[in-house]
Each structure stands twice: as structure tokens, then as C-alpha cells.
mmCIF file of N, CA and C in Angstrom:
data_model
loop_
_atom_site.group_PDB
_atom_site.id
_atom_site.type_symbol
_atom_site.label_atom_id
_atom_site.label_comp_id
_atom_site.label_asym_id
_atom_site.label_seq_id
_atom_site.Cartn_x
_atom_site.Cartn_y
_atom_site.Cartn_z
ATOM 1 N N MET A 1 171.155 95.213 128.007
ATOM 2 C CA MET A 1 170.505 95.123 127.074
ATOM 3 C C MET A 1 169.600 93.836 127.218
ATOM 4 N N VAL A 2 168.244 93.657 127.040
ATOM 5 C CA VAL A 2 167.470 92.217 127.377
ATOM 6 C C VAL A 2 167.433 91.943 125.905
ATOM 7 N N GLU A 3 167.986 90.621 125.622
ATOM 8 C CA GLU A 3 167.544 89.896 124.441
ATOM 9 C C GLU A 3 166.012 89.450 124.573
ATOM 10 N N GLU A 4 165.213 89.656 123.063
ATOM 11 C CA GLU A 4 164.124 89.096 123.156
ATOM 12 C C GLU A 4 164.092 87.756 122.948
ATOM 13 N N PRO A 5 163.234 86.731 123.427
ATOM 14 C CA PRO A 5 163.039 85.629 123.001
ATOM 15 C C PRO A 5 162.754 85.136 121.540
ATOM 16 N N ILE A 6 163.560 83.987 121.039
ATOM 17 C CA ILE A 6 163.185 83.939 119.688
ATOM 18 C C ILE A 6 162.076 83.147 119.524
ATOM 19 N N THR A 7 161.105 83.401 118.767
ATOM 20 C CA THR A 7 159.629 82.887 118.575
ATOM 21 C C THR A 7 159.105 82.859 116.993
ATOM 22 N N GLY A 8 158.180 82.373 116.851
ATOM 23 C CA GLY A 8 157.331 82.661 115.532
ATOM 24 C C GLY A 8 158.346 81.845 114.470
ATOM 25 N N LEU A 9 158.346 82.778 113.321
ATOM 26 C CA LEU A 9 159.355 82.065 112.223
ATOM 27 C C LEU A 9 160.719 81.862 112.415
ATOM 28 N N PRO A 10 161.126 82.732 113.003
ATOM 29 C CA PRO A 10 162.706 82.572 113.347
ATOM 30 C C PRO A 10 162.799 81.285 113.948
ATOM 31 N N GLU A 11 162.118 81.089 115.056
ATOM 32 C CA GLU A 11 162.228 79.660 115.713
ATOM 33 C C GLU A 11 161.896 78.454 114.986
ATOM 34 N N GLU A 12 161.005 78.541 113.971
ATOM 35 C CA GLU A 12 160.593 77.477 113.411
ATOM 36 C C GLU A 12 161.898 77.316 112.609
ATOM 37 N N ILE A 13 162.382 78.456 111.875
ATOM 38 C CA ILE A 13 163.599 78.024 110.876
ATOM 39 C C ILE A 13 164.524 77.326 111.571
ATOM 40 N N ILE A 14 165.045 77.835 112.798
ATOM 41 C CA ILE A 14 166.043 77.287 113.860
ATOM 42 C C ILE A 14 165.777 75.604 114.016
ATOM 43 N N GLN A 15 164.512 75.506 114.305
ATOM 44 C CA GLN A 15 164.188 74.192 114.687
ATOM 45 C C GLN A 15 164.404 73.135 113.453
ATOM 46 N N PHE A 16 163.732 73.829 112.251
ATOM 47 C CA PHE A 16 163.754 72.873 111.127
ATOM 48 C C PHE A 16 165.046 72.433 110.660
ATOM 49 N N GLU A 17 165.934 73.524 110.827
ATOM 50 C CA GLU A 17 167.315 73.352 110.264
ATOM 51 C C GLU A 17 168.271 72.224 111.045
ATOM 52 N N LYS A 18 167.843 72.311 112.440
ATOM 53 C CA LYS A 18 168.452 71.475 113.382
ATOM 54 C C LYS A 18 167.685 70.123 113.186
ATOM 55 N N LYS A 19 166.438 69.918 112.885
ATOM 56 C CA LYS A 19 165.825 68.456 112.784
ATOM 57 C C LYS A 19 166.443 67.943 111.442
ATOM 58 N N ASN A 20 166.609 68.620 110.495
ATOM 59 C CA ASN A 20 167.255 67.892 108.820
ATOM 60 C C ASN A 20 168.566 68.329 108.858
ATOM 61 N N GLY A 21 169.421 68.857 109.753
ATOM 62 C CA GLY A 21 170.871 68.857 109.532
ATOM 63 C C GLY A 21 171.201 70.009 108.406
ATOM 64 N N LEU A 22 170.397 71.313 108.375
ATOM 65 C CA LEU A 22 170.648 72.224 107.264
ATOM 66 C C LEU A 22 171.501 73.346 107.926
ATOM 67 N N THR A 23 171.873 74.141 106.943
ATOM 68 C CA THR A 23 172.559 75.286 107.097
ATOM 69 C C THR A 23 171.751 76.338 106.799
ATOM 70 N N ASP A 24 172.110 77.704 107.017
ATOM 71 C CA ASP A 24 171.329 78.761 106.295
ATOM 72 C C ASP A 24 171.454 78.704 104.844
ATOM 73 N N THR A 25 172.883 78.139 104.433
ATOM 74 C CA THR A 25 173.002 78.112 103.106
ATOM 75 C C THR A 25 172.273 77.181 102.480
ATOM 76 N N ASP A 26 171.956 75.968 102.887
ATOM 77 C CA ASP A 26 171.268 75.013 102.476
ATOM 78 C C ASP A 26 169.773 75.227 102.501
ATOM 79 N N MET A 27 169.425 76.026 103.323
ATOM 80 C CA MET A 27 167.951 76.738 103.166
ATOM 81 C C MET A 27 167.811 77.708 101.939
ATOM 82 N N ALA A 28 168.619 78.358 101.868
ATOM 83 C CA ALA A 28 168.737 79.358 100.801
ATOM 84 C C ALA A 28 168.711 78.911 99.513
ATOM 85 N N LEU A 29 169.787 77.916 99.246
ATOM 86 C CA LEU A 29 169.598 77.399 97.927
ATOM 87 C C LEU A 29 168.389 76.681 97.843
ATOM 88 N N ALA A 30 167.777 75.955 98.578
ATOM 89 C CA ALA A 30 166.391 74.973 98.300
ATOM 90 C C ALA A 30 165.202 76.045 98.233
ATOM 91 N N SER A 31 165.252 77.051 99.216
ATOM 92 C CA SER A 31 163.871 77.803 99.203
ATOM 93 C C SER A 31 164.014 79.057 98.115
ATOM 94 N N HIS A 32 165.326 79.408 97.447
ATOM 95 C CA HIS A 32 165.466 80.470 96.873
ATOM 96 C C HIS A 32 165.201 81.904 97.579
ATOM 97 N N ILE A 33 165.616 81.958 98.829
ATOM 98 C CA ILE A 33 165.699 83.411 99.525
ATOM 99 C C ILE A 33 167.214 83.361 99.853
ATOM 100 N N SER A 34 167.515 84.687 99.766
ATOM 101 C CA SER A 34 168.947 84.731 100.158
ATOM 102 C C SER A 34 169.558 84.392 101.501
ATOM 103 N N VAL A 35 170.807 84.029 101.572
ATOM 104 C CA VAL A 35 171.212 83.440 102.991
ATOM 105 C C VAL A 35 171.403 84.629 103.756
ATOM 106 N N GLU A 36 171.418 85.942 103.605
ATOM 107 C CA GLU A 36 171.605 86.983 104.289
ATOM 108 C C GLU A 36 170.039 87.215 104.796
ATOM 109 N N LYS A 37 169.272 87.055 104.060
ATOM 110 C CA LYS A 37 167.953 87.244 104.475
ATOM 111 C C LYS A 37 167.313 86.258 105.483
ATOM 112 N N ILE A 38 167.761 84.944 105.245
ATOM 113 C CA ILE A 38 167.479 83.838 106.186
ATOM 114 C C ILE A 38 168.189 84.135 107.542
ATOM 115 N N HIS A 39 169.303 84.588 107.407
ATOM 116 C CA HIS A 39 170.349 84.897 108.736
ATOM 117 C C HIS A 39 169.489 85.835 109.469
ATOM 118 N N ASN A 40 169.025 87.037 108.637
ATOM 119 C CA ASN A 40 168.472 88.053 109.555
ATOM 120 C C ASN A 40 167.165 87.915 109.976
ATOM 121 N N ILE A 41 166.345 86.879 109.375
ATOM 122 C CA ILE A 41 164.893 86.803 109.871
ATOM 123 C C ILE A 41 165.445 85.913 111.274
ATOM 124 N N LYS A 42 166.246 84.960 111.143
ATOM 125 C CA LYS A 42 166.443 84.141 112.326
ATOM 126 C C LYS A 42 167.146 84.918 113.397
ATOM 127 N N SER A 43 167.915 85.805 113.163
ATOM 128 C CA SER A 43 168.452 86.635 114.170
ATOM 129 C C SER A 43 167.601 87.955 114.772
ATOM 130 N N MET A 44 166.304 88.026 114.081
ATOM 131 C CA MET A 44 165.338 88.950 114.260
ATOM 132 C C MET A 44 165.679 90.393 114.080
ATOM 133 N N ALA A 45 166.944 90.309 113.157
ATOM 134 C CA ALA A 45 167.429 91.846 112.638
ATOM 135 C C ALA A 45 166.312 92.315 111.543
ATOM 136 N N GLU A 46 165.413 91.490 110.867
ATOM 137 C CA GLU A 46 164.188 91.833 110.118
ATOM 138 C C GLU A 46 163.182 90.822 110.048
ATOM 139 N N GLU A 47 162.063 91.219 109.629
ATOM 140 C CA GLU A 47 161.149 90.433 109.675
ATOM 141 C C GLU A 47 160.667 90.046 108.316
ATOM 142 N N ALA A 48 160.395 88.858 108.038
ATOM 143 C CA ALA A 48 159.864 88.156 106.802
ATOM 144 C C ALA A 48 158.703 89.046 106.047
ATOM 145 N N ASP A 49 158.645 89.517 104.786
ATOM 146 C CA ASP A 49 157.719 89.850 104.203
ATOM 147 C C ASP A 49 156.879 88.793 103.899
ATOM 148 N N PRO A 50 155.660 88.935 103.592
ATOM 149 C CA PRO A 50 154.533 87.807 103.321
ATOM 150 C C PRO A 50 154.928 86.950 102.225
ATOM 151 N N GLU A 51 155.702 87.523 101.409
ATOM 152 C CA GLU A 51 156.153 86.489 100.035
ATOM 153 C C GLU A 51 157.269 85.586 100.565
ATOM 154 N N THR A 52 158.193 86.101 101.284
ATOM 155 C CA THR A 52 159.414 85.479 102.034
ATOM 156 C C THR A 52 158.925 84.340 102.866
ATOM 157 N N GLU A 53 158.003 84.752 103.848
ATOM 158 C CA GLU A 53 157.590 83.868 104.739
ATOM 159 C C GLU A 53 156.859 82.741 104.370
ATOM 160 N N LEU A 54 155.962 82.829 103.107
ATOM 161 C CA LEU A 54 155.340 81.864 102.393
ATOM 162 C C LEU A 54 156.125 80.951 101.872
ATOM 163 N N ALA A 55 157.208 81.472 101.175
ATOM 164 C CA ALA A 55 158.073 80.634 100.367
ATOM 165 C C ALA A 55 158.812 79.764 101.462
ATOM 166 N N LEU A 56 159.312 80.417 102.635
ATOM 167 C CA LEU A 56 159.855 79.472 103.624
ATOM 168 C C LEU A 56 158.941 78.469 104.269
ATOM 169 N N ARG A 57 157.830 78.949 104.529
ATOM 170 C CA ARG A 57 156.863 77.897 105.064
ATOM 171 C C ARG A 57 156.523 76.769 104.175
ATOM 172 N N ASN A 58 156.290 77.008 102.726
ATOM 173 C CA ASN A 58 155.879 76.011 101.991
ATOM 174 C C ASN A 58 157.313 75.279 101.587
ATOM 175 N N PHE A 59 158.452 75.602 101.651
ATOM 176 C CA PHE A 59 159.537 74.747 101.816
ATOM 177 C C PHE A 59 159.515 73.828 103.084
ATOM 178 N N MET A 60 159.553 74.459 104.039
ATOM 179 C CA MET A 60 159.542 73.520 105.324
ATOM 180 C C MET A 60 158.471 72.475 105.466
ATOM 181 N N GLU A 61 157.416 72.763 104.828
ATOM 182 C CA GLU A 61 156.326 71.650 104.925
ATOM 183 C C GLU A 61 156.458 70.690 103.789
ATOM 184 N N LYS A 62 157.318 70.827 102.968
ATOM 185 C CA LYS A 62 157.408 69.649 101.994
ATOM 186 C C LYS A 62 158.129 68.275 102.580
#
């Protein structure tokens, strides 16, 4: 099975967490998005709906 490269929002979340020393739990608490949803987006198990993507991007831009 060939894995897809991680790009877009999942990659942005991963890099943001690394840069700021955050975990998925930290992101969830601060952005009000469930930790499960953040993990699923990062692992590309699901795509973020527009509202979730906006909330995450707004948090990462602060």
C-alpha cells in the first residue's frame, strides 16, 4: 500500500504543533475542535469541513 504524502492543512497543523511545542490535546483545547477530529485531519482519515478548517486556521494565525 502506497501512503499519500501529507500536504495542505494536515501538514500545516503538524508544522504548527512542532514549531510551538503543542500536542493535539493542546490544539483541541485552544481551538475548540475535538482532539479526535484534529488527529483524524492530521492522519488524513477525514477532511476538515469549512467551519473546522476556518477555526483551525484562525487559531494558527494568532
